[in-house]
PDB file of C-alpha atoms and ligand atoms in Angstrom:
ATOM      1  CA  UNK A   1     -16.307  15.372  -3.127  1.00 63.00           C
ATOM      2  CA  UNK A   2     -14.785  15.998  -6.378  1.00 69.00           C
ATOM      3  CA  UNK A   3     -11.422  13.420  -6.450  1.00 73.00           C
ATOM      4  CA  UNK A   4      -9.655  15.815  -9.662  1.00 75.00           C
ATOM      5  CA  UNK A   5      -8.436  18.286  -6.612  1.00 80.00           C
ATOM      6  CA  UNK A   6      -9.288  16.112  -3.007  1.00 89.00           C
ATOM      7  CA  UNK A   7      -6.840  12.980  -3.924  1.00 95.00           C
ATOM      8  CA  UNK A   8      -3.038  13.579  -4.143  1.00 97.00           C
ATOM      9  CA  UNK A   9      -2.037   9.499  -5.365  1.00 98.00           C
ATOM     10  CA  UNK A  10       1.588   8.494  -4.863  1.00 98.00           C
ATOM     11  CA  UNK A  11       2.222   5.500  -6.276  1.00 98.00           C
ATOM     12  CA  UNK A  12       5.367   4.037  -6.520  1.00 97.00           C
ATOM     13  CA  UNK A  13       7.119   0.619  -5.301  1.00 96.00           C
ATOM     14  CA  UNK A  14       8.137  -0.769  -2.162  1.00 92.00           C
ATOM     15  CA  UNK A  15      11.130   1.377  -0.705  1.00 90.00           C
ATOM     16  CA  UNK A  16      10.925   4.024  -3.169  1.00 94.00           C
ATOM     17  CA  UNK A  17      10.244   6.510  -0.188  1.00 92.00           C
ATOM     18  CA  UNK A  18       6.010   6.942  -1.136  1.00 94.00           C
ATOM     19  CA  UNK A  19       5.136   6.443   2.442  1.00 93.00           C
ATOM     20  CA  UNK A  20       7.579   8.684   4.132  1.00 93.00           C
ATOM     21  CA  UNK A  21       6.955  11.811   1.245  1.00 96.00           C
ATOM     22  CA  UNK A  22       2.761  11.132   1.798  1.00 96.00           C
ATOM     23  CA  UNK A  23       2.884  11.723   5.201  1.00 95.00           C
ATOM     24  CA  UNK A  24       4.890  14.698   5.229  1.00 95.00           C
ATOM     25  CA  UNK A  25       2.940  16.360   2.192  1.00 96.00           C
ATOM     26  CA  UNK A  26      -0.410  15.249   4.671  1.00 96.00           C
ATOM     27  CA  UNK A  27       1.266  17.294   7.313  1.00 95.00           C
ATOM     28  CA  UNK A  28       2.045  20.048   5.124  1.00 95.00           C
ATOM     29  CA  UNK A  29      -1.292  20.324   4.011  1.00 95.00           C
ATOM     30  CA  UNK A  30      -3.194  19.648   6.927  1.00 94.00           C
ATOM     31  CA  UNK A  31      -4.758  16.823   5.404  1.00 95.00           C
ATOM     32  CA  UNK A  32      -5.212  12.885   5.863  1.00 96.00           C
ATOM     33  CA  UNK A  33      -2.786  10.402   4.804  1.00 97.00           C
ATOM     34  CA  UNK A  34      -4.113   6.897   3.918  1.00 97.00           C
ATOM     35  CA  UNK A  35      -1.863   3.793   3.510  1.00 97.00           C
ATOM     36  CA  UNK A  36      -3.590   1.783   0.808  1.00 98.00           C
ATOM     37  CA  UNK A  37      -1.182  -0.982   1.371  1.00 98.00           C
ATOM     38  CA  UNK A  38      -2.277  -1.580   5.470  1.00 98.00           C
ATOM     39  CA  UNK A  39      -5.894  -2.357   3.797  1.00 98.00           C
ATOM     40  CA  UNK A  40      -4.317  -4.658   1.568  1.00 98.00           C
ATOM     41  CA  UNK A  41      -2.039  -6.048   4.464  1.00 98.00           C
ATOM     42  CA  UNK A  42      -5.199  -6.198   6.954  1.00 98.00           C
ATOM     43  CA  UNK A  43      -7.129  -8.138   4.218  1.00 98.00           C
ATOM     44  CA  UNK A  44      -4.551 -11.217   4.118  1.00 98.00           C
ATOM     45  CA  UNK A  45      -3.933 -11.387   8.096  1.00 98.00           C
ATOM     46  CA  UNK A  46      -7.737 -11.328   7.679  1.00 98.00           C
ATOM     47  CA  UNK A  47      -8.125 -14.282   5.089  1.00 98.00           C
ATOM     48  CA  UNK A  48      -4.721 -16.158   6.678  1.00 97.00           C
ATOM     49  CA  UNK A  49      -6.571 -16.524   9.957  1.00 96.00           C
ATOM     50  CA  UNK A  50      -9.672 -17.582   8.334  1.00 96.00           C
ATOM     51  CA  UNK A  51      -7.339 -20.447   6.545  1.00 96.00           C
ATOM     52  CA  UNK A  52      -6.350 -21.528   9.963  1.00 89.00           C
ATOM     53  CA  UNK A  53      -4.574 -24.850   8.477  1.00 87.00           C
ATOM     54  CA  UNK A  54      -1.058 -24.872   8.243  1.00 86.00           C
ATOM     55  CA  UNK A  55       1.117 -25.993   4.898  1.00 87.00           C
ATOM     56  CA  UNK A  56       3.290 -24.990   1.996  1.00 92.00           C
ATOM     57  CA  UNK A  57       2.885 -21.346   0.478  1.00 93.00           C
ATOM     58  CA  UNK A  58       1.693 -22.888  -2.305  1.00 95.00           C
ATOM     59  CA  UNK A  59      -1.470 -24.624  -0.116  1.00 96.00           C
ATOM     60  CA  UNK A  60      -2.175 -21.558   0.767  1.00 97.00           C
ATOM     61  CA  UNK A  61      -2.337 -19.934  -2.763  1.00 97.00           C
ATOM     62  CA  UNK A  62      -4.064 -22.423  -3.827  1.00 97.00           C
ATOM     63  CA  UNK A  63      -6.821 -22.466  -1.115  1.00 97.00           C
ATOM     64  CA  UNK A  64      -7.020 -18.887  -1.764  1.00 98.00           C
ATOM     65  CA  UNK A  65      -7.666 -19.002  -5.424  1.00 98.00           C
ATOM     66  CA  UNK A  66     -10.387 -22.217  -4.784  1.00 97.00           C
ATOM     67  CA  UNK A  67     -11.855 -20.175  -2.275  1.00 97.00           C
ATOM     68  CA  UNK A  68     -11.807 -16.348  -3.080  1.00 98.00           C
ATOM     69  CA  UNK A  69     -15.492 -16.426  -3.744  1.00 97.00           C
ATOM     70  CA  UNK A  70     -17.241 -17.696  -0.939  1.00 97.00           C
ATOM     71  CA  UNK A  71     -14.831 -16.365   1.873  1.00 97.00           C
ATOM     72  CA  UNK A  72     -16.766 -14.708   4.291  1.00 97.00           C
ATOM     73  CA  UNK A  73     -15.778 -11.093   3.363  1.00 97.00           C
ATOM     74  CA  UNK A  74     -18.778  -9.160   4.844  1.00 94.00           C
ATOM     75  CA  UNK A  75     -18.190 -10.463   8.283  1.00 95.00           C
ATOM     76  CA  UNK A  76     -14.321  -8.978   8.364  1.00 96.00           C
ATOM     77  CA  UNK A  77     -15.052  -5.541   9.674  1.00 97.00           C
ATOM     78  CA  UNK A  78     -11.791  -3.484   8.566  1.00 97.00           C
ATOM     79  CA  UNK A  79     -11.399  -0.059   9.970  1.00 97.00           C
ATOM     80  CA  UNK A  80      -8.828   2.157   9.139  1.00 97.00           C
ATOM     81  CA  UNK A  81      -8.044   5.413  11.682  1.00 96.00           C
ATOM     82  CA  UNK A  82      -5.939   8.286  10.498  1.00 95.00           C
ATOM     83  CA  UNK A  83      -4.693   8.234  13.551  1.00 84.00           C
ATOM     84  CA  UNK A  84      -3.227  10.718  15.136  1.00 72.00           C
ATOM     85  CA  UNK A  85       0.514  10.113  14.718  1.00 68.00           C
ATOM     86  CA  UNK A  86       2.174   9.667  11.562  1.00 77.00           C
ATOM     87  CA  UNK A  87       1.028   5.723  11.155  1.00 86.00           C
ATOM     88  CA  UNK A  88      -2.653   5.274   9.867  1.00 96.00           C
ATOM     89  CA  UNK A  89      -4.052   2.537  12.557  1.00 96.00           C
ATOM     90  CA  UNK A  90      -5.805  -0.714  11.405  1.00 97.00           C
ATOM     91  CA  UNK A  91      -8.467  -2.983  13.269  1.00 98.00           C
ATOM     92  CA  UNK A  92      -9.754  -6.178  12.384  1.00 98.00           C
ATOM     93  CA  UNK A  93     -13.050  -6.703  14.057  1.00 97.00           C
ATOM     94  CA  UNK A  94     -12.196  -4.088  16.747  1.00 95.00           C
ATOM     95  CA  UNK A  95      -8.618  -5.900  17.366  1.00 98.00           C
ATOM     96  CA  UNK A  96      -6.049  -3.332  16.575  1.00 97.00           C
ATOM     97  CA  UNK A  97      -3.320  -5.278  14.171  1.00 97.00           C
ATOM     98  CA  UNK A  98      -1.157  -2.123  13.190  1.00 95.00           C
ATOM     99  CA  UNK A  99       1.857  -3.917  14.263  1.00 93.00           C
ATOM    100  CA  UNK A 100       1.291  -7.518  13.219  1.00 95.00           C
ATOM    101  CA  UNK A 101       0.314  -6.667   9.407  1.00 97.00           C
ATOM    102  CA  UNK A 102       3.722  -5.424   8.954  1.00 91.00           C
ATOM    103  CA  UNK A 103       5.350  -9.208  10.130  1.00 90.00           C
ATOM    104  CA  UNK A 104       7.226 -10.884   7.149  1.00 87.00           C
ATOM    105  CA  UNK A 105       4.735 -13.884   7.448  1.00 91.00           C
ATOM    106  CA  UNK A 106       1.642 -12.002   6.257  1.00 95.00           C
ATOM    107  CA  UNK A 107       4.214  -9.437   3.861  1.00 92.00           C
ATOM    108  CA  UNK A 108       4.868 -12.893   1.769  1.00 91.00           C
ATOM    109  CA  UNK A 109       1.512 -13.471   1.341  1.00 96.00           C
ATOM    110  CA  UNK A 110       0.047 -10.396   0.025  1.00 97.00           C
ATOM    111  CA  UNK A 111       0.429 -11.147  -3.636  1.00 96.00           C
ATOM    112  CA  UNK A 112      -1.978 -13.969  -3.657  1.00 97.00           C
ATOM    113  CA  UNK A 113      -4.906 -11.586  -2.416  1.00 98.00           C
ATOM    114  CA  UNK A 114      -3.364  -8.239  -4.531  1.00 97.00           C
ATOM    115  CA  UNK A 115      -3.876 -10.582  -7.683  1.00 97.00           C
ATOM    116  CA  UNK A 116      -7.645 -11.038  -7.344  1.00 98.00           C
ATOM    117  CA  UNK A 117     -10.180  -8.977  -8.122  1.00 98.00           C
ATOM    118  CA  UNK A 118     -12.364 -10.020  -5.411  1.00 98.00           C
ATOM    119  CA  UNK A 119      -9.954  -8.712  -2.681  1.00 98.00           C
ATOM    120  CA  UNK A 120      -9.055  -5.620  -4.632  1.00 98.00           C
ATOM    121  CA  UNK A 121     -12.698  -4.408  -4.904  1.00 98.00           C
ATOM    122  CA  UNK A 122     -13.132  -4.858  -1.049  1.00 98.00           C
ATOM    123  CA  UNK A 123     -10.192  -2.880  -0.600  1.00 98.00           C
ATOM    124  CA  UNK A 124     -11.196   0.078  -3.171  1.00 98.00           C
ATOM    125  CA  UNK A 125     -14.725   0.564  -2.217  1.00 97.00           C
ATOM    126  CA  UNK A 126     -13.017   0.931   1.362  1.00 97.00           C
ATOM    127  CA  UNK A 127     -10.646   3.606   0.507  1.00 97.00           C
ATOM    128  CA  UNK A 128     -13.137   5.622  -1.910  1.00 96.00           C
ATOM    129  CA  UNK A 129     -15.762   5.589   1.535  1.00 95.00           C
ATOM    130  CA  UNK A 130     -13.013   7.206   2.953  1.00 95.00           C
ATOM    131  CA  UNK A 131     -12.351  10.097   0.557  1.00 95.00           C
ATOM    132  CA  UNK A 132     -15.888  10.724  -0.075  1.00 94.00           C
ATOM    133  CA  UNK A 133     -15.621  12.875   3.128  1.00 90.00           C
ATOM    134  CA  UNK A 134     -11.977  13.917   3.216  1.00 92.00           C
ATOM    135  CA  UNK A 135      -8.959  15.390   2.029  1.00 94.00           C
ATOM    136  CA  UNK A 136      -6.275  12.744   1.119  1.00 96.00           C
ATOM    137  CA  UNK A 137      -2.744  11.705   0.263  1.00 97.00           C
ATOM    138  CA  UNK A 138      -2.175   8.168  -0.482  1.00 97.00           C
ATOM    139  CA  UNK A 139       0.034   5.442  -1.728  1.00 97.00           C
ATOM    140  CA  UNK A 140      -0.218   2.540  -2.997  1.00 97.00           C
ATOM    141  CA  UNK A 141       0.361   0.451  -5.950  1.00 97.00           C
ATOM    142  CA  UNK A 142      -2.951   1.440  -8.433  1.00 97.00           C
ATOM    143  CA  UNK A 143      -3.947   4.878  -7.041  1.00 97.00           C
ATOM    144  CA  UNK A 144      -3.427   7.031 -10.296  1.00 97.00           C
ATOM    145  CA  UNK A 145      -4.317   4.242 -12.202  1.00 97.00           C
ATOM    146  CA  UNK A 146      -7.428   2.097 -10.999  1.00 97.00           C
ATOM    147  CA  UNK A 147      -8.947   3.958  -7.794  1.00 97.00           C
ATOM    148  CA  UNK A 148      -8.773   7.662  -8.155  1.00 97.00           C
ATOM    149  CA  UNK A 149      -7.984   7.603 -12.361  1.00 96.00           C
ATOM    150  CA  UNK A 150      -9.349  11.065 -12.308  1.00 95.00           C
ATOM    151  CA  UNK A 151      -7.083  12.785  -9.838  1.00 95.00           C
ATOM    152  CA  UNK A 152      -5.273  15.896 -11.028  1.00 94.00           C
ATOM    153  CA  UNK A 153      -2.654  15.192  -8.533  1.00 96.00           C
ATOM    154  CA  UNK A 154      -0.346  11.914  -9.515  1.00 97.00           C
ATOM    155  CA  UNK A 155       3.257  10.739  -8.672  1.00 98.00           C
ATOM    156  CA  UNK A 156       4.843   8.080  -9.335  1.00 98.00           C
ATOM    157  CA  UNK A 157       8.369   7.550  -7.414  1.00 97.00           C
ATOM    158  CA  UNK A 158      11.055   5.264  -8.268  1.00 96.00           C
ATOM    159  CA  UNK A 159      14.867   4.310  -7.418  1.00 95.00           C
ATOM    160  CA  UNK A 160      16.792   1.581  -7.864  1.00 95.00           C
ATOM    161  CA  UNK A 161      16.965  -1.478  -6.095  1.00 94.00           C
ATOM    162  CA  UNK A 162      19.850  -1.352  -4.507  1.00 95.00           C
ATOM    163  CA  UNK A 163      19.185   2.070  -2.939  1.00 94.00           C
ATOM    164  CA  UNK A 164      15.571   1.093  -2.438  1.00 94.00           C
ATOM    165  CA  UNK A 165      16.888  -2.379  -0.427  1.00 95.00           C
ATOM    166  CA  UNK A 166      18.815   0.465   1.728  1.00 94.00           C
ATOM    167  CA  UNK A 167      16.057   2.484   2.712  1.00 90.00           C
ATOM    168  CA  UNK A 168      14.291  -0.798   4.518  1.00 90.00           C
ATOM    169  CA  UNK A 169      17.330  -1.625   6.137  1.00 93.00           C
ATOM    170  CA  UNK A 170      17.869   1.524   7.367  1.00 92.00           C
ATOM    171  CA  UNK A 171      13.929   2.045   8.306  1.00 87.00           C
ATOM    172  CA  UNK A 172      14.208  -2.074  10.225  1.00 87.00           C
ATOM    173  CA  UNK A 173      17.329  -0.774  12.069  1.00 91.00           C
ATOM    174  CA  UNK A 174      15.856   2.527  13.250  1.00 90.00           C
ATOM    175  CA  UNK A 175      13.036  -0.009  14.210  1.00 83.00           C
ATOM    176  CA  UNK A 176      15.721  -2.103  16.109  1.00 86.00           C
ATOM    177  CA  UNK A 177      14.292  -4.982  14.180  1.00 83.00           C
ATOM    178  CA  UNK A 178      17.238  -7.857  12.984  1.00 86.00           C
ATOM    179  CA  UNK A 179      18.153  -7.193   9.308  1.00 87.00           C
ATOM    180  CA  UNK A 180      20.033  -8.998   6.812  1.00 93.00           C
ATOM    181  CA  UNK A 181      20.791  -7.402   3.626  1.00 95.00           C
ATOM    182  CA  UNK A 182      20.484 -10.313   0.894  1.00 96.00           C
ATOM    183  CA  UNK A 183      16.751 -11.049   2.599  1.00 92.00           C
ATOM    184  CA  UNK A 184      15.806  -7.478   2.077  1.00 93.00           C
ATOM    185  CA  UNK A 185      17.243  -7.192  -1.108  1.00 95.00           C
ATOM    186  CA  UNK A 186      15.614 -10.291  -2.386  1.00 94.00           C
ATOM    187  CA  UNK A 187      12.209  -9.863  -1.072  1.00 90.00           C
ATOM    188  CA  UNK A 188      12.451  -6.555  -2.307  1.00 91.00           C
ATOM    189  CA  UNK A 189      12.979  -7.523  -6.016  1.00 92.00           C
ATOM    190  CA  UNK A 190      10.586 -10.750  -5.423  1.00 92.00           C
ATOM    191  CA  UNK A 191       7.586  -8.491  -4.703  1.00 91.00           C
ATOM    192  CA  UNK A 192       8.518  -6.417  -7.377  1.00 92.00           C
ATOM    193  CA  UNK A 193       8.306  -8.458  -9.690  1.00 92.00           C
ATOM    194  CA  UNK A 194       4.729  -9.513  -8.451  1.00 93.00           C
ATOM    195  CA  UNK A 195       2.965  -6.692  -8.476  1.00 94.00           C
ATOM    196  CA  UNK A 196       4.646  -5.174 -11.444  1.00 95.00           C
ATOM    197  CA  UNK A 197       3.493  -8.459 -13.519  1.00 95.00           C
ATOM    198  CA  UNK A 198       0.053  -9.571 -12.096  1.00 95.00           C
ATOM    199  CA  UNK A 199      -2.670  -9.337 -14.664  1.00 95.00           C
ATOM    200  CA  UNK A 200      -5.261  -7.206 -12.525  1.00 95.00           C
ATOM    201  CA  UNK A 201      -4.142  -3.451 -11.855  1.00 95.00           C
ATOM    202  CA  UNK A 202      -0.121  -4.357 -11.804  1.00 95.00           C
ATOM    203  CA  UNK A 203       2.071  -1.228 -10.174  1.00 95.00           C
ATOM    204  CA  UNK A 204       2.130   1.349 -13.529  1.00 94.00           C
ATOM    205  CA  UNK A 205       2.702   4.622 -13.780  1.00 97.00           C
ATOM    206  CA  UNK A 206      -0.633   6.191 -14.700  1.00 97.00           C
ATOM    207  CA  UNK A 207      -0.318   8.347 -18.155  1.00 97.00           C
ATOM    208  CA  UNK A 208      -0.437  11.456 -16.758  1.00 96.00           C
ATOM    209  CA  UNK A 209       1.665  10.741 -13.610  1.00 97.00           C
ATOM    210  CA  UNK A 210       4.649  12.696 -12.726  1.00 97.00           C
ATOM    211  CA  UNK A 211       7.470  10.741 -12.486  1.00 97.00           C
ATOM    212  CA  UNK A 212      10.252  11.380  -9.947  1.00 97.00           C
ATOM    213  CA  UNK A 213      13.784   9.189  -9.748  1.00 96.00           C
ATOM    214  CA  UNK A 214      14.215   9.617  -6.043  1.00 95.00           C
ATOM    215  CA  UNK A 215      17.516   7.969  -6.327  1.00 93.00           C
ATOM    216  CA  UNK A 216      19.578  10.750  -5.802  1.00 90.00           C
ATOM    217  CA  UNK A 217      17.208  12.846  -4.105  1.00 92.00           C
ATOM    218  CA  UNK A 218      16.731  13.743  -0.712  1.00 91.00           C
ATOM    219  CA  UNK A 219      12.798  13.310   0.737  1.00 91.00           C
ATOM    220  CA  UNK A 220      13.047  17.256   1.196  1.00 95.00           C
ATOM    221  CA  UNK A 221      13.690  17.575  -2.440  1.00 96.00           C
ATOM    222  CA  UNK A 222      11.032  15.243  -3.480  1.00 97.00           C
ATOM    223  CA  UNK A 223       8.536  16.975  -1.081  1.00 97.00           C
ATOM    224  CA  UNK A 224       9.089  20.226  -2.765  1.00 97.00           C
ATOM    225  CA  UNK A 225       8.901  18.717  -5.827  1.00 96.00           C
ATOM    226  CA  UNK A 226       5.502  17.146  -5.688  1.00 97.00           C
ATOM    227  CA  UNK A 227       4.491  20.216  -3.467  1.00 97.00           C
ATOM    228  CA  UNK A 228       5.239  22.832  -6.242  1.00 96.00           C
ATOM    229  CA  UNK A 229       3.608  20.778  -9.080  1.00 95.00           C
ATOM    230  CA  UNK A 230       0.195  20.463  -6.849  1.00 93.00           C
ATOM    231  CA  UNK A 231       0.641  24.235  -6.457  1.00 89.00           C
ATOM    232  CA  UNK A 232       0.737  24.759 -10.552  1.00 88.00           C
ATOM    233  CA  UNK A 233      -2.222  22.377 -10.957  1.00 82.00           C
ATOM    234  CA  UNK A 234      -4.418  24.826  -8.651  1.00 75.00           C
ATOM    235  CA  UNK A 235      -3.348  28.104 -10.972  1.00 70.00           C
TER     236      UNK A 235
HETATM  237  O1  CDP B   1       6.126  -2.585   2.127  1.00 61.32           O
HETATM  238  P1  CDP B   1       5.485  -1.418   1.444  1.00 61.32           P
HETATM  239  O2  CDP B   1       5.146  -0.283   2.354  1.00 61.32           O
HETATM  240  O3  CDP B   1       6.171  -0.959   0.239  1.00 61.32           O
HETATM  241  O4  CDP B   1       4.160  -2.030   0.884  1.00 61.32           O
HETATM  242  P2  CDP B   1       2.673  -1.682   1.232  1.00 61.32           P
HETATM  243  O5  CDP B   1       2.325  -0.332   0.690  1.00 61.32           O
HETATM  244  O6  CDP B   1       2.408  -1.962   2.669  1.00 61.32           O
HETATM  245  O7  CDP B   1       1.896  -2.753   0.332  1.00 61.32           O
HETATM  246  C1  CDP B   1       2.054  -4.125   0.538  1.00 61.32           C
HETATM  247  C2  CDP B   1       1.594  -4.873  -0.701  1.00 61.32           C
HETATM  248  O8  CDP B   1       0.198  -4.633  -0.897  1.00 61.32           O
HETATM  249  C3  CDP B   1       2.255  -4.485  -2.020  1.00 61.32           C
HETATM  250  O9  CDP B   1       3.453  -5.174  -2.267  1.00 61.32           O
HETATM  251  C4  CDP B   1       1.173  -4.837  -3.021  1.00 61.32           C
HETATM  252  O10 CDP B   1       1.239  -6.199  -3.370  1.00 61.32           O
HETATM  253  C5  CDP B   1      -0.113  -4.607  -2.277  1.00 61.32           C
HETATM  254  N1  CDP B   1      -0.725  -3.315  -2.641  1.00 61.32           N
HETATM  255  C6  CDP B   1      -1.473  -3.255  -3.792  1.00 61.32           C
HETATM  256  O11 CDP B   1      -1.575  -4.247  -4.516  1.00 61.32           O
HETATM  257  N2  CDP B   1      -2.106  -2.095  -4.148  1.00 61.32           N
HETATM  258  C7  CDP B   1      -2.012  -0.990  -3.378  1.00 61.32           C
HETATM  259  N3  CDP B   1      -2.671   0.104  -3.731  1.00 61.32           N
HETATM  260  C8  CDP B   1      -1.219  -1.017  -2.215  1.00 61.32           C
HETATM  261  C9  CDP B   1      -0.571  -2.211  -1.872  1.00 61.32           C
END
């Protein structure tokens, strides 16, 4: 399949509404959304259980980065379903783990897989299988820039901090999960600041990206925004 017209990329960073605006533009369409982040999420429940020892973030980063090359990779079997639903569904050697990627304990440890190349090939060679045979919207981090370069069809979303920080505490409360505002805030900025300044494909607008300050816009604005502009690229 040709990725310039069969990959829409939204890119954008955490709480800057990607995730919400991909699905709806993959229901619009009648097309597949893929969450590029749940692969990346899957991955380091994937390598934390393999670590099985216990100890300081830093053991673990530092076990990680010892042992990136000879971890077992080919025996993880990582399946990702559209689902049916709005959330894509992940499995780890048949378990499903939709709901425990998303626990704070593996969302703190993401960066030290993200920041390897080992772990990021895994992940991309996964997500191109995927559009070889379909339609997609995505998000992630890298779309526009390192897996689907070529796509006519990139976004790029931003917003501040503060208003970003609001979005996941309203999204945790709506998911009756306990939220405290300086811990959102300051994991918020924390993992921010990690993926924008990690050395291997850091969270960057792509050139030709179109950039949209979703700050004071509502998602039905956005939608129609990206909607309209993947409209004009078809003309
Ligand atoms: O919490 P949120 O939905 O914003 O994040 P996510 O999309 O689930 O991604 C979790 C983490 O995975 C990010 O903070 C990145 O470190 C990493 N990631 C990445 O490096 N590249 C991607 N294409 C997607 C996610």
């Amino acid at each position: 399949m040709n990725h310039m017209d069969s990959v829409i990329a939204i890119d954008g960073p955490a709480g800057s509404g990607k995730s919400t605006v991909a699905r709806e533009i993959a229901k619009i369409l009648g097309i597949h959304y893929l969450d590029s982040g749940a692969f990346y999420r899957t991955l380091t429940l994937a390598v934390f259980k393999y670590y099985k020892a216990s100890g300081s973030e830093q053991v673990f980063a530092d076990w990680v980065a010892e042992k990136q090359n000879i971890l077992p990779l080919d025996q993880w079997l990582i399946r990702l379903d559209f689902g049916h639903g709005d959330e894509n569904k992940l499995f780890l050697n048949s378990e499903d783990v939709t709901n425990q990627i998303r626990t704070p304990e593996i969302t703190e440890k993401i960066k030290y897989i993200a920041d390897k190349q080992i772990f990021r090939d895994f992940v991309n060679e996964r997500i191109r299988v995927l559009a070889r045979d379909n339609k997609l919207v995505m998000d992630g981090r890298d779309i526009g820039t390192e897996v689907f370069p070529n796509s006519r069809n990139k976004f790029f979303l931003t917003a501040s901090p503060e208003v970003r920080a609001k979005r996941r505490m309203d999204e945790l409360i709506s998911k009756k999960i306990p939220a405290d505002w300086e811990e959102v805030y300051s994991e918020m900025v924390k993992r921010d600041d990690s993926d924008r300044n990690r050395k291997i494909a850091p969270l960057l607008a792509a050139k030709d990206a179109i950039l949209i300050d979703t700050d004071s816009l509502s998602i039905k604005l956005v939608i129609e925004t990206i909607l309209s502009r993947i409209l004009e690229s078809k003309s």
